[in-house]
């Protein structure tokens, strides 16, 4: 069964460094999403992406964050200058259309020291 | 704003016990409701969903009924197994254009002992 994959599974970085989290959505899906979960808190929506542009973003998704689909398969989340409070599990998801079920990857745990 | 409230965990049950995980929601429109499950080391998987009032979602012995009058979507299973041990997330998604995001509850950790 097709699945969403994410790399790396765990990323450790120093505060102020840039990180790129990578996702490979399911191949025939058109909508892509990033969510995050700070330890002990809710899973929070960050951004959705369709047709090479952001379709919706939350207030969390400020100028430090960006998303890109650099080729036909990858979908990336970049954090330009990481802060301690960016430490979280980051989930990528995809769906065929925006009304359909979102399928999630296993997540990348980001630790900012 | 829209929100989901789940019962606090962790929940610990013996095998074959009855499971209920409560979920209530607040939404400005008419949401679709979901239960996702996360097994250890894996991503969030859709367990079941319901798109309108009085719909019942079901999968793998789990059920949840969309109750508009009580704004609830409680998850139930008549007889849990050790393999059901996981974190369960209730979520909603508003219908209509420009509504893309899922809004999640905090998750409930279920541990089933043999």
PDB file of C-alpha atoms in Angstrom:
ATOM      1  CA  UNK A   1       0.000   0.000   0.000  1.00  0.00           C
ATOM      2  CA  UNK A   2       1.386   3.437  -0.898  1.00  0.00           C
ATOM      3  CA  UNK A   3       2.590   5.463   2.051  1.00  0.00           C
ATOM      4  CA  UNK A   4       4.051   8.829   2.915  1.00  0.00           C
ATOM      5  CA  UNK A   5       7.710   8.684   3.889  1.00  0.00           C
ATOM      6  CA  UNK A   6       9.774  11.219   5.833  1.00  0.00           C
ATOM      7  CA  UNK A   7      13.483  11.722   6.360  1.00  0.00           C
ATOM      8  CA  UNK A   8      15.293  11.912   8.645  1.00  0.00           C
ATOM      9  CA  UNK A   9      13.474  10.203  11.472  1.00  0.00           C
ATOM     10  CA  UNK A  10      15.379  12.304  14.001  1.00  0.00           C
ATOM     11  CA  UNK A  11      17.253  15.560  13.452  1.00  0.00           C
ATOM     12  CA  UNK A  12      19.346  17.291  16.078  1.00  0.00           C
ATOM     13  CA  UNK A  13      20.484  20.840  15.396  1.00  0.00           C
ATOM     14  CA  UNK A  14      21.899  23.872  17.150  1.00  0.00           C
ATOM     15  CA  UNK A  15      19.767  26.947  17.758  1.00  0.00           C
ATOM     16  CA  UNK A  16      20.039  29.359  14.840  1.00  0.00           C
ATOM     17  CA  UNK A  17      20.839  26.684  12.282  1.00  0.00           C
ATOM     18  CA  UNK A  18      18.751  25.968   9.218  1.00  0.00           C
ATOM     19  CA  UNK A  19      17.049  22.601   8.864  1.00  0.00           C
ATOM     20  CA  UNK A  20      15.231  20.966   5.984  1.00  0.00           C
ATOM     21  CA  UNK A  21      12.759  18.207   6.656  1.00  0.00           C
ATOM     22  CA  UNK A  22      11.907  15.992   3.727  1.00  0.00           C
ATOM     23  CA  UNK A  23       8.782  14.153   2.757  1.00  0.00           C
ATOM     24  CA  UNK A  24       7.779  11.970  -0.174  1.00  0.00           C
ATOM     25  CA  UNK A  25       3.975  12.116  -0.509  1.00  0.00           C
ATOM     26  CA  UNK A  26       1.891   9.394  -2.112  1.00  0.00           C
ATOM     27  CA  UNK A  27       2.528   9.611  -5.833  1.00  0.00           C
ATOM     28  CA  UNK A  28      -0.911  10.526  -7.200  1.00  0.00           C
ATOM     29  CA  UNK A  29      -1.736  12.987  -4.415  1.00  0.00           C
ATOM     30  CA  UNK A  30      -2.039  16.673  -5.182  1.00  0.00           C
ATOM     31  CA  UNK A  31      -2.376  18.303  -1.749  1.00  0.00           C
ATOM     32  CA  UNK A  32       0.416  18.344   0.784  1.00  0.00           C
ATOM     33  CA  UNK A  33       0.510  19.364   4.426  1.00  0.00           C
ATOM     34  CA  UNK A  34       2.825  19.864   7.370  1.00  0.00           C
ATOM     35  CA  UNK A  35       1.760  19.495  10.986  1.00  0.00           C
ATOM     36  CA  UNK A  36       3.759  19.510  14.173  1.00  0.00           C
ATOM     37  CA  UNK A  37       3.344  18.166  17.678  1.00  0.00           C
ATOM     38  CA  UNK A  38       5.284  19.660  20.562  1.00  0.00           C
ATOM     39  CA  UNK A  39       5.756  17.048  23.246  1.00  0.00           C
ATOM     40  CA  UNK A  40       2.622  16.715  25.345  1.00  0.00           C
ATOM     41  CA  UNK A  41       0.608  19.091  23.175  1.00  0.00           C
ATOM     42  CA  UNK A  42      -1.842  18.825  20.311  1.00  0.00           C
ATOM     43  CA  UNK A  43      -0.976  18.068  16.721  1.00  0.00           C
ATOM     44  CA  UNK A  44      -1.076  21.514  15.065  1.00  0.00           C
ATOM     45  CA  UNK A  45      -1.555  22.425  11.434  1.00  0.00           C
ATOM     46  CA  UNK A  46       1.258  24.420   9.859  1.00  0.00           C
ATOM     47  CA  UNK A  47       0.606  24.703   6.134  1.00  0.00           C
ATOM     48  CA  UNK A  48      -1.095  23.200   3.125  1.00  0.00           C
ATOM     49  CA  UNK A  49       0.303  23.306  -0.408  1.00  0.00           C
ATOM     50  CA  UNK A  50      -1.288  22.788  -3.782  1.00  0.00           C
ATOM     51  CA  UNK A  51      -0.252  23.520  -7.343  1.00  0.00           C
ATOM     52  CA  UNK A  52       3.107  24.882  -6.196  1.00  0.00           C
ATOM     53  CA  UNK A  53       1.707  27.426  -3.818  1.00  0.00           C
ATOM     54  CA  UNK A  54       0.555  27.690  -0.233  1.00  0.00           C
ATOM     55  CA  UNK A  55      -3.219  27.286   0.040  1.00  0.00           C
ATOM     56  CA  UNK A  56      -3.554  27.817   3.789  1.00  0.00           C
ATOM     57  CA  UNK A  57      -1.168  28.492   6.661  1.00  0.00           C
ATOM     58  CA  UNK A  58      -1.476  28.903  10.390  1.00  0.00           C
ATOM     59  CA  UNK A  59      -0.173  31.715  12.548  1.00  0.00           C
ATOM     60  CA  UNK A  60       2.689  29.410  13.549  1.00  0.00           C
ATOM     61  CA  UNK A  61       3.954  29.395   9.970  1.00  0.00           C
ATOM     62  CA  UNK A  62       5.852  32.668  10.041  1.00  0.00           C
ATOM     63  CA  UNK A  63       8.698  33.952   7.880  1.00  0.00           C
ATOM     64  CA  UNK A  64      11.106  31.457   9.421  1.00  0.00           C
ATOM     65  CA  UNK A  65       9.257  28.634   7.684  1.00  0.00           C
ATOM     66  CA  UNK A  66       9.017  27.823   4.003  1.00  0.00           C
ATOM     67  CA  UNK A  67       7.831  24.895   1.932  1.00  0.00           C
ATOM     68  CA  UNK A  68       8.851  23.702  -1.480  1.00  0.00           C
ATOM     69  CA  UNK A  69       8.210  20.936  -3.929  1.00  0.00           C
ATOM     70  CA  UNK A  70      11.607  20.923  -5.632  1.00  0.00           C
ATOM     71  CA  UNK A  71      10.851  18.024  -7.953  1.00  0.00           C
ATOM     72  CA  UNK A  72       8.015  15.676  -8.787  1.00  0.00           C
ATOM     73  CA  UNK A  73       8.312  13.612  -5.645  1.00  0.00           C
ATOM     74  CA  UNK A  74       9.700  15.530  -2.667  1.00  0.00           C
ATOM     75  CA  UNK A  75       7.983  18.062  -0.431  1.00  0.00           C
ATOM     76  CA  UNK A  76      10.179  19.939   2.020  1.00  0.00           C
ATOM     77  CA  UNK A  77       9.786  22.107   5.089  1.00  0.00           C
ATOM     78  CA  UNK A  78      12.618  24.530   5.798  1.00  0.00           C
ATOM     79  CA  UNK A  79      13.162  26.327   9.072  1.00  0.00           C
ATOM     80  CA  UNK A  80      15.661  29.121   8.467  1.00  0.00           C
ATOM     81  CA  UNK A  81      16.911  29.841  11.958  1.00  0.00           C
ATOM     82  CA  UNK A  82      15.762  27.288  14.461  1.00  0.00           C
ATOM     83  CA  UNK A  83      14.660  28.202  17.964  1.00  0.00           C
ATOM     84  CA  UNK A  84      14.433  26.014  21.039  1.00  0.00           C
ATOM     85  CA  UNK A  85      10.648  26.110  20.780  1.00  0.00           C
ATOM     86  CA  UNK A  86      10.781  24.544  17.300  1.00  0.00           C
ATOM     87  CA  UNK A  87      11.643  21.239  18.947  1.00  0.00           C
ATOM     88  CA  UNK A  88       8.738  18.970  18.023  1.00  0.00           C
ATOM     89  CA  UNK A  89       7.616  16.037  15.926  1.00  0.00           C
ATOM     90  CA  UNK A  90       6.878  17.210  12.385  1.00  0.00           C
ATOM     91  CA  UNK A  91       4.375  15.239  10.317  1.00  0.00           C
ATOM     92  CA  UNK A  92       3.914  15.425   6.582  1.00  0.00           C
ATOM     93  CA  UNK A  93       0.594  14.420   5.012  1.00  0.00           C
ATOM     94  CA  UNK A  94      -0.925  14.231   1.563  1.00  0.00           C
ATOM     95  CA  UNK A  95      -4.337  13.794  -0.019  1.00  0.00           C
ATOM     96  CA  UNK A  96      -5.780  13.372  -3.494  1.00  0.00           C
ATOM     97  CA  UNK A  97      -8.030  16.411  -3.145  1.00  0.00           C
ATOM     98  CA  UNK A  98      -8.461  18.738  -0.203  1.00  0.00           C
ATOM     99  CA  UNK A  99     -11.754  17.202   0.810  1.00  0.00           C
ATOM    100  CA  UNK A 100     -10.313  13.716   0.986  1.00  0.00           C
ATOM    101  CA  UNK A 101      -8.585  11.796   3.733  1.00  0.00           C
ATOM    102  CA  UNK A 102      -5.115  12.995   4.648  1.00  0.00           C
ATOM    103  CA  UNK A 103      -2.461  10.280   4.845  1.00  0.00           C
ATOM    104  CA  UNK A 104       0.371  10.897   7.279  1.00  0.00           C
ATOM    105  CA  UNK A 105       4.028   9.998   7.365  1.00  0.00           C
ATOM    106  CA  UNK A 106       5.812   8.618  10.456  1.00  0.00           C
ATOM    107  CA  UNK A 107       7.179  12.009  11.430  1.00  0.00           C
ATOM    108  CA  UNK A 108      10.565  13.632  11.960  1.00  0.00           C
ATOM    109  CA  UNK A 109      11.566  14.410  15.515  1.00  0.00           C
ATOM    110  CA  UNK A 110      13.423  17.738  15.548  1.00  0.00           C
ATOM    111  CA  UNK A 111      15.518  18.550  18.577  1.00  0.00           C
ATOM    112  CA  UNK A 112      16.958  22.062  18.828  1.00  0.00           C
ATOM    113  CA  UNK A 113      19.770  22.467  21.351  1.00  0.00           C
TER     114      UNK A 113
ATOM    115  CA  UNK B   1     -12.078  28.947  16.982  1.00  0.00           C
ATOM    116  CA  UNK B   2     -12.546  25.326  16.112  1.00  0.00           C
ATOM    117  CA  UNK B   3     -11.301  22.837  18.681  1.00  0.00           C
ATOM    118  CA  UNK B   4     -11.360  19.212  19.758  1.00  0.00           C
ATOM    119  CA  UNK B   5     -11.298  17.980  23.331  1.00  0.00           C
ATOM    120  CA  UNK B   6     -10.396  14.398  24.161  1.00  0.00           C
ATOM    121  CA  UNK B   7     -10.457  12.594  27.451  1.00  0.00           C
ATOM    122  CA  UNK B   8      -7.134  12.697  29.215  1.00  0.00           C
ATOM    123  CA  UNK B   9      -5.047   9.571  29.184  1.00  0.00           C
ATOM    124  CA  UNK B  10      -3.393   7.315  29.689  1.00  0.00           C
ATOM    125  CA  UNK B  11      -6.041   4.622  29.575  1.00  0.00           C
ATOM    126  CA  UNK B  12      -5.031   1.143  30.714  1.00  0.00           C
ATOM    127  CA  UNK B  13      -7.314  -1.822  30.091  1.00  0.00           C
ATOM    128  CA  UNK B  14      -7.159  -5.574  30.228  1.00  0.00           C
ATOM    129  CA  UNK B  15      -7.622  -7.576  27.067  1.00  0.00           C
ATOM    130  CA  UNK B  16     -11.294  -8.029  26.076  1.00  0.00           C
ATOM    131  CA  UNK B  17     -12.402  -4.996  28.087  1.00  0.00           C
ATOM    132  CA  UNK B  18     -14.764  -2.398  26.651  1.00  0.00           C
ATOM    133  CA  UNK B  19     -13.186   0.828  25.438  1.00  0.00           C
ATOM    134  CA  UNK B  20     -14.617   4.320  25.281  1.00  0.00           C
ATOM    135  CA  UNK B  21     -12.536   7.377  24.463  1.00  0.00           C
ATOM    136  CA  UNK B  22     -14.566  10.570  24.656  1.00  0.00           C
ATOM    137  CA  UNK B  23     -14.250  13.315  22.078  1.00  0.00           C
ATOM    138  CA  UNK B  24     -16.202  16.559  21.844  1.00  0.00           C
ATOM    139  CA  UNK B  25     -15.763  19.378  19.393  1.00  0.00           C
ATOM    140  CA  UNK B  26     -16.463  23.039  18.789  1.00  0.00           C
ATOM    141  CA  UNK B  27     -16.815  24.159  15.195  1.00  0.00           C
ATOM    142  CA  UNK B  28     -18.168  27.162  13.345  1.00  0.00           C
ATOM    143  CA  UNK B  29     -19.455  25.126  10.433  1.00  0.00           C
ATOM    144  CA  UNK B  30     -20.348  21.525   9.718  1.00  0.00           C
ATOM    145  CA  UNK B  31     -17.216  19.477  10.154  1.00  0.00           C
ATOM    146  CA  UNK B  32     -16.204  16.015   9.137  1.00  0.00           C
ATOM    147  CA  UNK B  33     -14.931  14.030  12.112  1.00  0.00           C
ATOM    148  CA  UNK B  34     -12.067  11.569  12.259  1.00  0.00           C
ATOM    149  CA  UNK B  35     -10.267   9.194  14.538  1.00  0.00           C
ATOM    150  CA  UNK B  36      -6.597   8.635  13.773  1.00  0.00           C
ATOM    151  CA  UNK B  37      -4.372   6.062  15.485  1.00  0.00           C
ATOM    152  CA  UNK B  38      -0.624   6.131  15.963  1.00  0.00           C
ATOM    153  CA  UNK B  39       1.089   2.835  16.711  1.00  0.00           C
ATOM    154  CA  UNK B  40       4.552   2.994  18.269  1.00  0.00           C
ATOM    155  CA  UNK B  41       7.131   4.241  15.786  1.00  0.00           C
ATOM    156  CA  UNK B  42       4.591   4.837  13.022  1.00  0.00           C
ATOM    157  CA  UNK B  43       2.682   7.739  11.515  1.00  0.00           C
ATOM    158  CA  UNK B  44      -0.904   8.758  12.061  1.00  0.00           C
ATOM    159  CA  UNK B  45      -3.287   6.330  10.363  1.00  0.00           C
ATOM    160  CA  UNK B  46      -6.919   7.018   9.665  1.00  0.00           C
ATOM    161  CA  UNK B  47      -9.020   4.657  11.784  1.00  0.00           C
ATOM    162  CA  UNK B  48     -12.512   5.858  10.854  1.00  0.00           C
ATOM    163  CA  UNK B  49     -14.447   8.923   9.841  1.00  0.00           C
ATOM    164  CA  UNK B  50     -17.956  10.387   9.604  1.00  0.00           C
ATOM    165  CA  UNK B  51     -18.928  13.278   7.392  1.00  0.00           C
ATOM    166  CA  UNK B  52     -22.393  14.236   8.614  1.00  0.00           C
ATOM    167  CA  UNK B  53     -24.657  14.058  11.651  1.00  0.00           C
ATOM    168  CA  UNK B  54     -25.789  10.565  12.722  1.00  0.00           C
ATOM    169  CA  UNK B  55     -23.206   8.872  10.487  1.00  0.00           C
ATOM    170  CA  UNK B  56     -21.377   5.992  12.124  1.00  0.00           C
ATOM    171  CA  UNK B  57     -17.787   5.322  11.189  1.00  0.00           C
ATOM    172  CA  UNK B  58     -16.410   1.854  11.812  1.00  0.00           C
ATOM    173  CA  UNK B  59     -13.199  -0.070  11.224  1.00  0.00           C
ATOM    174  CA  UNK B  60     -11.348  -2.966  12.885  1.00  0.00           C
ATOM    175  CA  UNK B  61     -14.087  -3.329  15.505  1.00  0.00           C
ATOM    176  CA  UNK B  62     -13.957   0.365  16.454  1.00  0.00           C
ATOM    177  CA  UNK B  63     -17.024   2.583  16.059  1.00  0.00           C
ATOM    178  CA  UNK B  64     -17.890   6.230  16.512  1.00  0.00           C
ATOM    179  CA  UNK B  65     -21.166   8.046  15.857  1.00  0.00           C
ATOM    180  CA  UNK B  66     -21.353  11.714  14.830  1.00  0.00           C
ATOM    181  CA  UNK B  67     -23.678  13.317  17.384  1.00  0.00           C
ATOM    182  CA  UNK B  68     -24.491  16.878  16.390  1.00  0.00           C
ATOM    183  CA  UNK B  69     -26.789  17.479  19.367  1.00  0.00           C
ATOM    184  CA  UNK B  70     -23.998  16.733  21.841  1.00  0.00           C
ATOM    185  CA  UNK B  71     -21.137  17.752  19.501  1.00  0.00           C
ATOM    186  CA  UNK B  72     -19.460  14.447  20.205  1.00  0.00           C
ATOM    187  CA  UNK B  73     -17.700  11.621  18.375  1.00  0.00           C
ATOM    188  CA  UNK B  74     -16.812   9.078  21.035  1.00  0.00           C
ATOM    189  CA  UNK B  75     -14.682   6.091  20.050  1.00  0.00           C
ATOM    190  CA  UNK B  76     -15.805   2.649  21.238  1.00  0.00           C
ATOM    191  CA  UNK B  77     -14.687  -0.932  20.920  1.00  0.00           C
ATOM    192  CA  UNK B  78     -16.405  -3.866  22.525  1.00  0.00           C
ATOM    193  CA  UNK B  79     -13.347  -6.018  23.190  1.00  0.00           C
ATOM    194  CA  UNK B  80      -9.851  -4.577  22.992  1.00  0.00           C
ATOM    195  CA  UNK B  81      -6.712  -6.521  22.143  1.00  0.00           C
ATOM    196  CA  UNK B  82      -3.092  -6.015  23.105  1.00  0.00           C
ATOM    197  CA  UNK B  83      -2.458  -4.948  19.500  1.00  0.00           C
ATOM    198  CA  UNK B  84      -4.812  -1.973  19.992  1.00  0.00           C
ATOM    199  CA  UNK B  85      -2.243  -0.316  22.248  1.00  0.00           C
ATOM    200  CA  UNK B  86      -1.554   3.033  20.592  1.00  0.00           C
ATOM    201  CA  UNK B  87      -2.281   6.748  20.767  1.00  0.00           C
ATOM    202  CA  UNK B  88      -5.723   7.730  19.478  1.00  0.00           C
ATOM    203  CA  UNK B  89      -6.424  11.197  18.069  1.00  0.00           C
ATOM    204  CA  UNK B  90      -9.809  12.748  17.427  1.00  0.00           C
ATOM    205  CA  UNK B  91      -9.862  15.396  14.693  1.00  0.00           C
ATOM    206  CA  UNK B  92     -12.211  17.590  12.705  1.00  0.00           C
ATOM    207  CA  UNK B  93     -12.099  19.225   9.304  1.00  0.00           C
ATOM    208  CA  UNK B  94     -14.476  21.923   8.166  1.00  0.00           C
ATOM    209  CA  UNK B  95     -16.168  21.407   4.838  1.00  0.00           C
ATOM    210  CA  UNK B  96     -16.226  23.875   2.024  1.00  0.00           C
ATOM    211  CA  UNK B  97     -13.672  25.765   0.037  1.00  0.00           C
ATOM    212  CA  UNK B  98     -10.386  27.012   1.518  1.00  0.00           C
ATOM    213  CA  UNK B  99     -10.680  24.681   4.522  1.00  0.00           C
ATOM    214  CA  UNK B 100      -7.687  22.401   4.296  1.00  0.00           C
ATOM    215  CA  UNK B 101      -6.527  21.743   7.816  1.00  0.00           C
ATOM    216  CA  UNK B 102      -7.294  19.058  10.341  1.00  0.00           C
ATOM    217  CA  UNK B 103      -7.790  20.231  13.911  1.00  0.00           C
ATOM    218  CA  UNK B 104      -6.682  17.599  16.405  1.00  0.00           C
ATOM    219  CA  UNK B 105      -7.244  16.752  20.025  1.00  0.00           C
ATOM    220  CA  UNK B 106      -4.265  16.037  22.291  1.00  0.00           C
ATOM    221  CA  UNK B 107      -4.402  12.308  21.828  1.00  0.00           C
ATOM    222  CA  UNK B 108      -5.175   9.507  24.273  1.00  0.00           C
ATOM    223  CA  UNK B 109      -2.637   6.797  25.015  1.00  0.00           C
ATOM    224  CA  UNK B 110      -4.246   3.382  25.312  1.00  0.00           C
ATOM    225  CA  UNK B 111      -2.368   0.465  26.834  1.00  0.00           C
ATOM    226  CA  UNK B 112      -3.971  -2.968  26.742  1.00  0.00           C
ATOM    227  CA  UNK B 113      -2.496  -5.605  29.024  1.00  0.00           C
ATOM    228  CA  UNK B 114      -2.794  -9.355  28.386  1.00  0.00           C
TER     229      UNK B 114
END
